[in-house]
Short mmCIF file of C-alpha atoms and ligand atoms in Angstrom, two decimals:
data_model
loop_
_atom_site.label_atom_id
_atom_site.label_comp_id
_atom_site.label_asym_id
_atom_site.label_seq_id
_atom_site.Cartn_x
_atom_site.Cartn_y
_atom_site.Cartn_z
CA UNK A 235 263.12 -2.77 -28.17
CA UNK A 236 261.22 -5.93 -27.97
CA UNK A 237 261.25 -7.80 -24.70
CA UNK A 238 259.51 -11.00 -23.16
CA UNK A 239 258.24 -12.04 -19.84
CA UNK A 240 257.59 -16.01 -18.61
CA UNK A 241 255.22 -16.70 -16.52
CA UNK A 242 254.41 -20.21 -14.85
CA UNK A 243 251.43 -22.14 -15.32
CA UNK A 244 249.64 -23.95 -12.81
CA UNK A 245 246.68 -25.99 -14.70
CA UNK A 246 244.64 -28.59 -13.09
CA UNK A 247 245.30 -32.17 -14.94
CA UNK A 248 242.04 -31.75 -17.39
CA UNK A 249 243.88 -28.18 -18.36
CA UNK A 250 246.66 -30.14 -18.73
CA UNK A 251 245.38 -32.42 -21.35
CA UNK A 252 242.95 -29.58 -22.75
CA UNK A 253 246.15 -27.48 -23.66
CA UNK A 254 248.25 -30.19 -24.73
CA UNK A 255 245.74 -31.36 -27.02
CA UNK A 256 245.32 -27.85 -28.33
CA UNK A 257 249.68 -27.36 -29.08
CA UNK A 258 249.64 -30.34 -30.75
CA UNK A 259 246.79 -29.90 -33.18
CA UNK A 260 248.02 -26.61 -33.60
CA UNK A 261 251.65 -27.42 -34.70
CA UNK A 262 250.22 -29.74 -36.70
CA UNK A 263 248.12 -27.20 -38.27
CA UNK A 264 250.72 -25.12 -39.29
CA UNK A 265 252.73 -27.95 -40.19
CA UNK A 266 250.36 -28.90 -42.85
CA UNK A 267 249.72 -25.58 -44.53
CA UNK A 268 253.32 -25.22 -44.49
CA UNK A 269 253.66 -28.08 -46.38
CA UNK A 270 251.08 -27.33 -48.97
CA UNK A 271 252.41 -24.76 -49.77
CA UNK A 272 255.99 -25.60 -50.04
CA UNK A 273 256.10 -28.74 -51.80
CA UNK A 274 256.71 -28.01 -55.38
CA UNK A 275 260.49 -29.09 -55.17
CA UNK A 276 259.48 -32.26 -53.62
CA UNK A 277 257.66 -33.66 -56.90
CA UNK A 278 253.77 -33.66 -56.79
CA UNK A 279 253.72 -30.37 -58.36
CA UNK A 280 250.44 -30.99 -60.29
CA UNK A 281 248.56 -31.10 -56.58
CA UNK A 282 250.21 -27.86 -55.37
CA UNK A 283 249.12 -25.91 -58.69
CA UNK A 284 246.00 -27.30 -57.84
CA UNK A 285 245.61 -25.77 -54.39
CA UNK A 286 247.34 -22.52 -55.61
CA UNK A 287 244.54 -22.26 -58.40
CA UNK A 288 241.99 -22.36 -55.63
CA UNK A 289 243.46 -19.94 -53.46
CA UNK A 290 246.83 -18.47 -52.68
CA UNK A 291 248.52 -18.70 -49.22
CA UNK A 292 247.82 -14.67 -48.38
CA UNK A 293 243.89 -15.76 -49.03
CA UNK A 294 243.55 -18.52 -47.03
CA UNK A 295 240.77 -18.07 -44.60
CA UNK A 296 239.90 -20.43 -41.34
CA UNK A 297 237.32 -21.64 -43.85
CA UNK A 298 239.48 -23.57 -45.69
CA UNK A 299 241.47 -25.05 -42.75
CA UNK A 300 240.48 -28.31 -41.25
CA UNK A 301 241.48 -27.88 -37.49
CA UNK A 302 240.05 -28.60 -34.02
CA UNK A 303 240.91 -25.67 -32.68
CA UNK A 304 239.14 -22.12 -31.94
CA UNK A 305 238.99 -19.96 -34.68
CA UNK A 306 241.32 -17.63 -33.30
CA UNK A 307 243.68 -19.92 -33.35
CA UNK A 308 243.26 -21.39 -36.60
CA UNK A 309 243.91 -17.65 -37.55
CA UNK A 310 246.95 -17.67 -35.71
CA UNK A 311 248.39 -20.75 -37.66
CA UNK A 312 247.50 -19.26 -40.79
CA UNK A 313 249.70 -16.10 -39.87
CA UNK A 314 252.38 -18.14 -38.70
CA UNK A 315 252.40 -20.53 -42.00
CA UNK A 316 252.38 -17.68 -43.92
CA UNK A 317 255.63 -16.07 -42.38
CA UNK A 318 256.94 -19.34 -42.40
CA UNK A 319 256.28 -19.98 -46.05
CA UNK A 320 257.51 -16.65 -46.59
CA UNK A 321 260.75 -16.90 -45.60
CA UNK A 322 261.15 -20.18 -47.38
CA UNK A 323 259.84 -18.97 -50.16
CA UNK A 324 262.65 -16.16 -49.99
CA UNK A 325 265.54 -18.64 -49.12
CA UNK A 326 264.81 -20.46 -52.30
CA UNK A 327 264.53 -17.36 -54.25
CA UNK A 328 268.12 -16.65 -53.14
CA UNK A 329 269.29 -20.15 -53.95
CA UNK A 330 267.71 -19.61 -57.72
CA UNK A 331 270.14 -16.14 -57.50
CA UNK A 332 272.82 -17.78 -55.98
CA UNK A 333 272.74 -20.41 -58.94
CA UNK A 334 272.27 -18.24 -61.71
CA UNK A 335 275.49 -15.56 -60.77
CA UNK A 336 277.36 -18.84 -60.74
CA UNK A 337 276.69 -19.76 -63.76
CA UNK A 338 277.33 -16.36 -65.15
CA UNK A 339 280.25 -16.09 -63.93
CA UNK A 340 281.78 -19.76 -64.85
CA UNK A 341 280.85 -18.35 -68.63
CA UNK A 342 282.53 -15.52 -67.88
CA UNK A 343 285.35 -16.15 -66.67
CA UNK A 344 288.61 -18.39 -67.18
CA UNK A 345 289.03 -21.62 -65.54
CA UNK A 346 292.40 -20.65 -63.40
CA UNK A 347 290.98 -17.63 -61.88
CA UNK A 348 288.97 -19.31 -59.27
CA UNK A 349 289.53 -16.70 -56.84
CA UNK A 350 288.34 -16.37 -53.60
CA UNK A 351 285.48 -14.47 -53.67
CA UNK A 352 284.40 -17.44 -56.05
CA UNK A 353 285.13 -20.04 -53.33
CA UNK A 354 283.35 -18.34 -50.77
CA UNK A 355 280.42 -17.96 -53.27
CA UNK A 356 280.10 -21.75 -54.03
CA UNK A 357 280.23 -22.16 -50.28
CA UNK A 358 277.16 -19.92 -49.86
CA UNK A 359 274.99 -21.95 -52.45
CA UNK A 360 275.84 -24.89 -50.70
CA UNK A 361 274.71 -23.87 -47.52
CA UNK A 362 271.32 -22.56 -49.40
CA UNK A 363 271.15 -25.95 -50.79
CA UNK A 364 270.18 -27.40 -47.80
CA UNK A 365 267.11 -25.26 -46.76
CA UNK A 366 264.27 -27.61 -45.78
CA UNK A 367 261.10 -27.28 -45.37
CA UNK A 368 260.49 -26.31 -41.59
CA UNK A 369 258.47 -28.31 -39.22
CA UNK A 370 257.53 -27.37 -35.91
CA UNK A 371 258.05 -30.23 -33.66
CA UNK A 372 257.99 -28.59 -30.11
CA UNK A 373 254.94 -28.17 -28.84
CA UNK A 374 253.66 -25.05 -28.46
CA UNK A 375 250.64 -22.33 -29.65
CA UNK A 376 249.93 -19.00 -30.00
CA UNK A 377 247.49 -16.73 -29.24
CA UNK A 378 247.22 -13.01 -29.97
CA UNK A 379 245.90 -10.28 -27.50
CA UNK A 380 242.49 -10.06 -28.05
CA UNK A 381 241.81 -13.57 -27.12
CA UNK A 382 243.79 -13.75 -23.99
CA UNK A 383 242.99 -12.46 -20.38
CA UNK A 384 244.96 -11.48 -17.65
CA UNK A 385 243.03 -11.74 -14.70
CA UNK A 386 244.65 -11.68 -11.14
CA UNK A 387 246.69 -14.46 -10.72
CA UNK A 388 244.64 -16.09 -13.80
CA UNK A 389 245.00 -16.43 -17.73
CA UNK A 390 242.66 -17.53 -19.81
CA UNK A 391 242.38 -18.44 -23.52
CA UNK A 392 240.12 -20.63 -25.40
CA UNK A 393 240.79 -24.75 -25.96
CA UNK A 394 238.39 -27.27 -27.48
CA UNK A 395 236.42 -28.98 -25.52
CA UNK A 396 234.00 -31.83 -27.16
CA UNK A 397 234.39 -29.94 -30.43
CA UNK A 398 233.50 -26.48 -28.92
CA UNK A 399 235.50 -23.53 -28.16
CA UNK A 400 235.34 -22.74 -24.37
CA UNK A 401 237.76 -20.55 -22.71
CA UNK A 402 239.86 -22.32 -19.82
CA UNK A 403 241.02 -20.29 -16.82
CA UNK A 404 244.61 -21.15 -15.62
CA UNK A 405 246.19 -20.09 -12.29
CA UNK A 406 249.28 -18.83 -12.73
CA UNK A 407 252.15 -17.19 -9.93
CA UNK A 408 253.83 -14.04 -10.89
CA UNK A 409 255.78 -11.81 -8.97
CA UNK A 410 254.71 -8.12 -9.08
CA UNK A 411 257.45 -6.33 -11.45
CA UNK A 412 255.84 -9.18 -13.89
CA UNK A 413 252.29 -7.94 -13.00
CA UNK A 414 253.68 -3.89 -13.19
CA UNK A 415 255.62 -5.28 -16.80
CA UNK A 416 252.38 -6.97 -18.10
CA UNK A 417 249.53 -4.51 -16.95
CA UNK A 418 251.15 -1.15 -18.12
CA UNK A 419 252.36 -2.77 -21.62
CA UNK A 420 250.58 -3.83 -24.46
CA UNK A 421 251.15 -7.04 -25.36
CA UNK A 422 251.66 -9.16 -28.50
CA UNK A 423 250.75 -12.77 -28.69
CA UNK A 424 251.44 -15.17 -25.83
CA UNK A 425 252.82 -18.11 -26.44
CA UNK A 426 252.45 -21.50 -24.50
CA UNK A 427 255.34 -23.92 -24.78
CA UNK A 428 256.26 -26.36 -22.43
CA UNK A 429 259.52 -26.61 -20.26
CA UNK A 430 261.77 -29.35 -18.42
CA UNK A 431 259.09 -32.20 -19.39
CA UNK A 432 256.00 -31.30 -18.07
CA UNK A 433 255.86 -27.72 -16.82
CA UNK A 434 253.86 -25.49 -18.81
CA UNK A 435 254.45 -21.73 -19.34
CA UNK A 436 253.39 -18.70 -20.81
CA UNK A 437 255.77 -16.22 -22.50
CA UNK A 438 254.71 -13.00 -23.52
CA UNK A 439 256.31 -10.47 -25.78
CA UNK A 440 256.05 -6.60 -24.99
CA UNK A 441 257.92 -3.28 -26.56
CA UNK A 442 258.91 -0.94 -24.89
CA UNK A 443 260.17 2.85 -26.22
CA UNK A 444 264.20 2.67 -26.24
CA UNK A 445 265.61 5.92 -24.00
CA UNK A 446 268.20 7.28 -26.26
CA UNK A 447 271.21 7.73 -24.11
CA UNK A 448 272.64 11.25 -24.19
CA UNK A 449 273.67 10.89 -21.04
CA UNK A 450 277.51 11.64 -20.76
CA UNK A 451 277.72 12.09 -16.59
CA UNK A 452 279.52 9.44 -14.65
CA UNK A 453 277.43 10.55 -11.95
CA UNK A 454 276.20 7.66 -9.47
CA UNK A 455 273.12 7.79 -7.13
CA UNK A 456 272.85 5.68 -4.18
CA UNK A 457 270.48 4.95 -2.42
CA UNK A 458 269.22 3.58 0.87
CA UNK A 459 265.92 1.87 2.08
CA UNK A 460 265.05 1.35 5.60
CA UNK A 461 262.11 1.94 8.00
CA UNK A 462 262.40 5.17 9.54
CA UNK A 463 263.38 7.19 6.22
CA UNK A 464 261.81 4.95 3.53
CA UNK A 465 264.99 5.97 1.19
CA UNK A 466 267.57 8.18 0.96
CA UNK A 467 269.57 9.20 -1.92
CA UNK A 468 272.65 10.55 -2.69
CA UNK A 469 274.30 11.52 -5.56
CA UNK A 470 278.06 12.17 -6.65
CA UNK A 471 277.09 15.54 -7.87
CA UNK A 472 276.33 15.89 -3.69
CA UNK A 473 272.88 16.19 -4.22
CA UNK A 474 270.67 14.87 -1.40
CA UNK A 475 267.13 13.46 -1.27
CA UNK A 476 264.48 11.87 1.20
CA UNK A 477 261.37 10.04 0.06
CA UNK A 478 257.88 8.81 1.95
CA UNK A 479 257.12 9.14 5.25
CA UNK A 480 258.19 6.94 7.77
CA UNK A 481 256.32 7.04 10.87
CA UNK A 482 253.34 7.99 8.65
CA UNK A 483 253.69 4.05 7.22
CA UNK A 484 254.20 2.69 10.40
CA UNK A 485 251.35 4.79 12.09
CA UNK A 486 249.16 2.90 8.97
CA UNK A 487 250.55 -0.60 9.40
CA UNK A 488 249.77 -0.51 13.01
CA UNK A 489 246.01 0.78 12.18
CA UNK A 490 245.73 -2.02 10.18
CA UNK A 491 247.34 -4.44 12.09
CA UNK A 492 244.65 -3.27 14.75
CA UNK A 493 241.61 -3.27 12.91
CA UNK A 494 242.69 -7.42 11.55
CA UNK A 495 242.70 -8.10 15.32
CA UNK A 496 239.71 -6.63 16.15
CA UNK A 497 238.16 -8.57 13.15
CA UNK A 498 239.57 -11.84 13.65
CA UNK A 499 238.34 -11.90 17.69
CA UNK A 500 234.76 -11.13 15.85
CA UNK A 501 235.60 -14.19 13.66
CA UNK A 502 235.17 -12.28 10.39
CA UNK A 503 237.73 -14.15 8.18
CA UNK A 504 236.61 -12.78 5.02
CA UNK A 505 236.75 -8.45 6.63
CA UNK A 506 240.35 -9.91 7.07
CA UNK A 507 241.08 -10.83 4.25
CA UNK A 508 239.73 -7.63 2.89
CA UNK A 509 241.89 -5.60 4.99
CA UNK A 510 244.92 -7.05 4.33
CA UNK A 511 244.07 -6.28 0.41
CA UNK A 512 243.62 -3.14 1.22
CA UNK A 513 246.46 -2.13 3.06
CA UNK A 514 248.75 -4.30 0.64
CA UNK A 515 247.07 -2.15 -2.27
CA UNK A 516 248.35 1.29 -0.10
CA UNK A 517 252.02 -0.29 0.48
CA UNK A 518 252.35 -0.58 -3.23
CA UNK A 519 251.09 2.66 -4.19
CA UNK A 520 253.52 4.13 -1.39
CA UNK A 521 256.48 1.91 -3.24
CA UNK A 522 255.09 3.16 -6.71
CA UNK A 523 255.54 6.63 -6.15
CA UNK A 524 258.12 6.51 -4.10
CA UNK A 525 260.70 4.16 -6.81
CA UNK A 526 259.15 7.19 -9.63
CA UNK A 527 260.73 10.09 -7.23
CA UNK A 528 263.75 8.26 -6.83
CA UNK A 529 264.59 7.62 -10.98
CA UNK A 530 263.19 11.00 -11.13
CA UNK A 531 265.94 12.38 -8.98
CA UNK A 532 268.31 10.23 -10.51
CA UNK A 533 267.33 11.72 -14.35
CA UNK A 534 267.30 15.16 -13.17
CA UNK A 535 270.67 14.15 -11.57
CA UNK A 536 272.18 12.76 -14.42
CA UNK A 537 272.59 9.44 -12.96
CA UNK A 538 274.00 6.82 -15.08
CA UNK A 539 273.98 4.04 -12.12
CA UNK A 540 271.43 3.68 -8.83
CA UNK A 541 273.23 1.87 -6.61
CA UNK A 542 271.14 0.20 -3.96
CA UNK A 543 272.00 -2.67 -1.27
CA UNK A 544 271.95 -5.91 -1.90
CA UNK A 545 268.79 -7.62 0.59
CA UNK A 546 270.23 -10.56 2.36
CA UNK A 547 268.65 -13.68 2.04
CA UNK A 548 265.67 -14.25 4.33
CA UNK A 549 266.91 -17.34 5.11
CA UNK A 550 270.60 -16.12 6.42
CA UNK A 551 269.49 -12.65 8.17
CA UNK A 552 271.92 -11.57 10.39
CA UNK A 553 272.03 -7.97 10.60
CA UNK A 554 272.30 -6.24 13.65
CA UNK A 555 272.31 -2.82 12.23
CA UNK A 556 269.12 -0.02 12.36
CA UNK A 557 267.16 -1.77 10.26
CA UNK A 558 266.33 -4.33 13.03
CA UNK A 559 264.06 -7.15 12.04
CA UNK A 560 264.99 -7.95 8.76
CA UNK A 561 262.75 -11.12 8.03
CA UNK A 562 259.89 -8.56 8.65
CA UNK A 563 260.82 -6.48 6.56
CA UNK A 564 262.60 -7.82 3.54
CA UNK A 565 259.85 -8.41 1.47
CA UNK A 566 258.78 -4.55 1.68
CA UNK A 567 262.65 -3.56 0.77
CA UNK A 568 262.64 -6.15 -1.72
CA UNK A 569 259.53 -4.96 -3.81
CA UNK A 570 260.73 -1.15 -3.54
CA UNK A 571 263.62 -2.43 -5.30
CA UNK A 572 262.01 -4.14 -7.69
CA UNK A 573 259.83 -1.23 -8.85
CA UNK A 574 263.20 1.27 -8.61
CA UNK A 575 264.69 -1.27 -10.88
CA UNK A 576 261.92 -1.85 -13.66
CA UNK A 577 261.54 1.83 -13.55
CA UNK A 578 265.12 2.86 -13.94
CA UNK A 579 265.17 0.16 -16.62
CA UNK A 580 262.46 2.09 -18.63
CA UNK A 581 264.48 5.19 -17.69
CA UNK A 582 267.83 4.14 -19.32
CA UNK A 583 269.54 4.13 -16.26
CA UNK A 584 271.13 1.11 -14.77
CA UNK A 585 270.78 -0.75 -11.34
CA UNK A 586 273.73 -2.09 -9.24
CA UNK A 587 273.42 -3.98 -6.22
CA UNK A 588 276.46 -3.63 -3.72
CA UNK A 589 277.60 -5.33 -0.66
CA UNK A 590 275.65 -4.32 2.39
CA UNK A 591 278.08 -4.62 5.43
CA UNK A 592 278.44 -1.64 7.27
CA UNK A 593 277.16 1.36 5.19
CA UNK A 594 275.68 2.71 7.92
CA UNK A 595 278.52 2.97 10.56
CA UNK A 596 281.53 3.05 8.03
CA UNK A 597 283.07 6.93 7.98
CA UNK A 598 283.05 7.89 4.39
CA UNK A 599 286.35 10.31 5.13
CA UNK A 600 288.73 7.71 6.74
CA UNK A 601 286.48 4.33 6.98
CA UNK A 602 286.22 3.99 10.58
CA UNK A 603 283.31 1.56 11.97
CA UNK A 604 281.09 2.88 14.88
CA UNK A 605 277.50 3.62 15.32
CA UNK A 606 275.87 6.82 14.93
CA UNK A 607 274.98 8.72 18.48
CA UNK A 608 271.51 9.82 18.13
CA UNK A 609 270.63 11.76 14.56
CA UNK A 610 274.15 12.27 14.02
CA UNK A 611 276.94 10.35 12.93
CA UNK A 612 280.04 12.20 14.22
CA UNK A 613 283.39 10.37 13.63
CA UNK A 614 287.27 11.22 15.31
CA UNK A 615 288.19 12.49 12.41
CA UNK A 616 285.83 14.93 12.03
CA UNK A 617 283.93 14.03 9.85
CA UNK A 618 279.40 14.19 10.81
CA UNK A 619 276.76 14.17 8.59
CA UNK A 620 273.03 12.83 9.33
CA UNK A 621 273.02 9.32 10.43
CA UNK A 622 269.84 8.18 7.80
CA UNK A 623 272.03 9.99 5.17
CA UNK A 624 275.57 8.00 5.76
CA UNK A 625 273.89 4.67 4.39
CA UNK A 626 273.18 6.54 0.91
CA UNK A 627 276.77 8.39 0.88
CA UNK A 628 278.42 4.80 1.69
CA UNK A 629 276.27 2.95 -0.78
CA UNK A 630 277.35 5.71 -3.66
CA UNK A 631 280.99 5.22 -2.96
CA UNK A 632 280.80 1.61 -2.69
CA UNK A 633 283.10 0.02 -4.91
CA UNK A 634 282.01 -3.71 -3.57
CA UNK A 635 279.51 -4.43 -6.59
CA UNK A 636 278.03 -7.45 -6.33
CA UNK A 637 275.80 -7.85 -9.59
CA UNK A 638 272.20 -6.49 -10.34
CA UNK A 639 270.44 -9.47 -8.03
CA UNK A 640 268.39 -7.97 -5.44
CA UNK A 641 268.63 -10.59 -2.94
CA UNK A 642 271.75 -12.69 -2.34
ZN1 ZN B 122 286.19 9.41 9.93
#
């Protein structure tokens, strides 16, 4: 299964025009091979049989294309005016058939009998009639994989600049799911378009192994993040599961937390800086293996659903419940999520956010609201379980799905 990714540019103005200047010359590029090559119905066939003598279309080299642009992607425009040309080429080939098995069949057969099939036949040639030669008019380019970089928050690919090829290095934002997606995939070309007038963007086109789904269960996992117990999961089959350390992350936050103090009173901006790296590199290792336990679990549960809470916006936090602070600590939540989701994704296994209020004080047995007394949650009617295990339990049996957006 193919999939893409976008990603947002952010090029300085001369990258602006650099770029431009590069989609334009390379649409029209393509645009002219194209048209070389597909011109024999539009007269001048004497100067078309004279380029085809010289070479034909699956010989063309960047030699024999006049372009200001690098030579990969001269080679690029050749591959996509050859697939273009191609399928023209193949359209007009069925408009010859098309023709010819009307023909037969108006020999063939009576005048009266224009039956159906016949009509719907006449229709089709009709429609074939009108294939044009395509022209690219957006603009955009390609570039394939061995001439593009992914650096950081950076991309670079080469432009002309005063006749030379010189690679250009454009900052670009994306979100980490699209830096887990593009690092651990490889990648086919990228293309450059731009979008809503002036923004430009990068899309990028990635396969990924389809999971066949054998799985028949109606089983449901959910599962709930917080501080104390990183997650907890549940599953319909009872199963129960906790993941990562808790105090452990909070015992390393604090370290680090320290040792930037210390730093910054020793007016070391840059050890900082370093720090912060360092402990955001841990965090995400943490949320890596913690998400691959979890889909794990659910596979070896059968899970056909994770169900996980949907974060409220940072904006509008007002929780009271155990997880206290949430502006703090939404981001964290919300990047666990994100990597349980990709990798769930991958896994065949789908991702439902439901409505947060009150999974952890709600009674699963008869849906009474009251808070959990120390590490148990004991309710009237009898019911108790472990108090970091009723959020999991309610979020399972929630029937309050609210879509597959993480945050509200
Ligand atoms: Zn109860």
């Amino acid at each position: 299964m193919q999939l893409s990714e976008t990603v947002k540019l952010y090029p300085t103005e001369y990258q602006i025009e650099l770029t431009r200047n590069t989609m334009s010359e390379y649409i029209s590029t393509v645009n002219n091979i194209v048209s070389d090559y597909t011109n024999k119905d539009n007269g001048n066939i004497e100067s078309v049989k004279e380029i085809k003598n010289i070479k034909s279309i699956s010989k063309l080299t960047t030699a024999d294309v006049k372009a200001k642009l690098p030579s990969a992607l001269c080679n690029q425009c050749i591959r996509d005016a050859k697939s273009i040309v191609k399928k023209y080429d193949k359209a007009c080939k069925e408009v010859e058939k098309a023709k010819k098995n009307k023909k037969n069949q108006k020999s063939k057969k009576n005048k009266n009998s224009k039956n159906v099939k016949e009509v719907e036949e006449i229709k089709e040639v009709k429609k074939l009639k009108e294939i044009k030669v395509p022209v690219l008019k957006k603009l955009c380019c390609y570039i394939n994989n061995q001439n593009f970089k992914i650096q950081d928050n950076y991309i670079s690919f080469p432009v002309m600049i005063d006749g030379k090829s010189k690679r250009i290095s454009v900052k670009t934002k994306m979100t980490d799911k699209q830096k887990l997606i593009l690092s651990s995939h490889r990648l086919g070309t990228m293309r450059i378009v731009i979008k809503n007038i002036n923004t430009l963007v990068a899309q990028f086109v990635y396969e990924i192994n389809e999971i066949e789904k054998v799985n028949e269960s109606n089983n449901v996992m959910g599962v709930d993040l917080g501080i104390k117990c990183p997650a907890v999961s549940y599953c319909t089959d009872g199963s129960v599961k906790f993941y990562g350390n808790g105090r452990k992350n909070k015992y390393m936050r604090r370290h680090y937390a320290n040792l930037r103090k210390w730093f910054q009173k020793a007016k070391k901006p840059t050890v900082v800086k370093r720090i912060k790296n360092k402990e955001q590199r841990i965090m995400k290792d943490i949320d890596h293996k913690i998400s691959r336990e979890i889909v794990n679990t659910a596979k070896k549960h059968k899970a056909k659903v994770i169900k996980l809470e949907r974060l409220e916006n940072i904006r509008s936090t007002t929780r009271t419940s155990r997880k206290n602070n949430p502006s703090l600590h939404t981001w964290s939540f919300y990047r666990l999520a994100q990597y349980i989701e990709y990798k769930a994704k991958l896994a065949g296994i789908e991702v439902e956010y439901v409505y947060p209020a009150y999974t952890s004080q709600k009674c699963p047995q008869c849906g009474n609201i009251h808070h959990a007394k120390d590490r148990k949650y004991i309710c009237k009617c009898g019911y108790h379980t472990h108090r970091d295990l009723l959020g999991a339990i309610n979020i399972c049996n929630s029937t309050e799905y609210i879509g597959n957006r993480c945050i509200a």
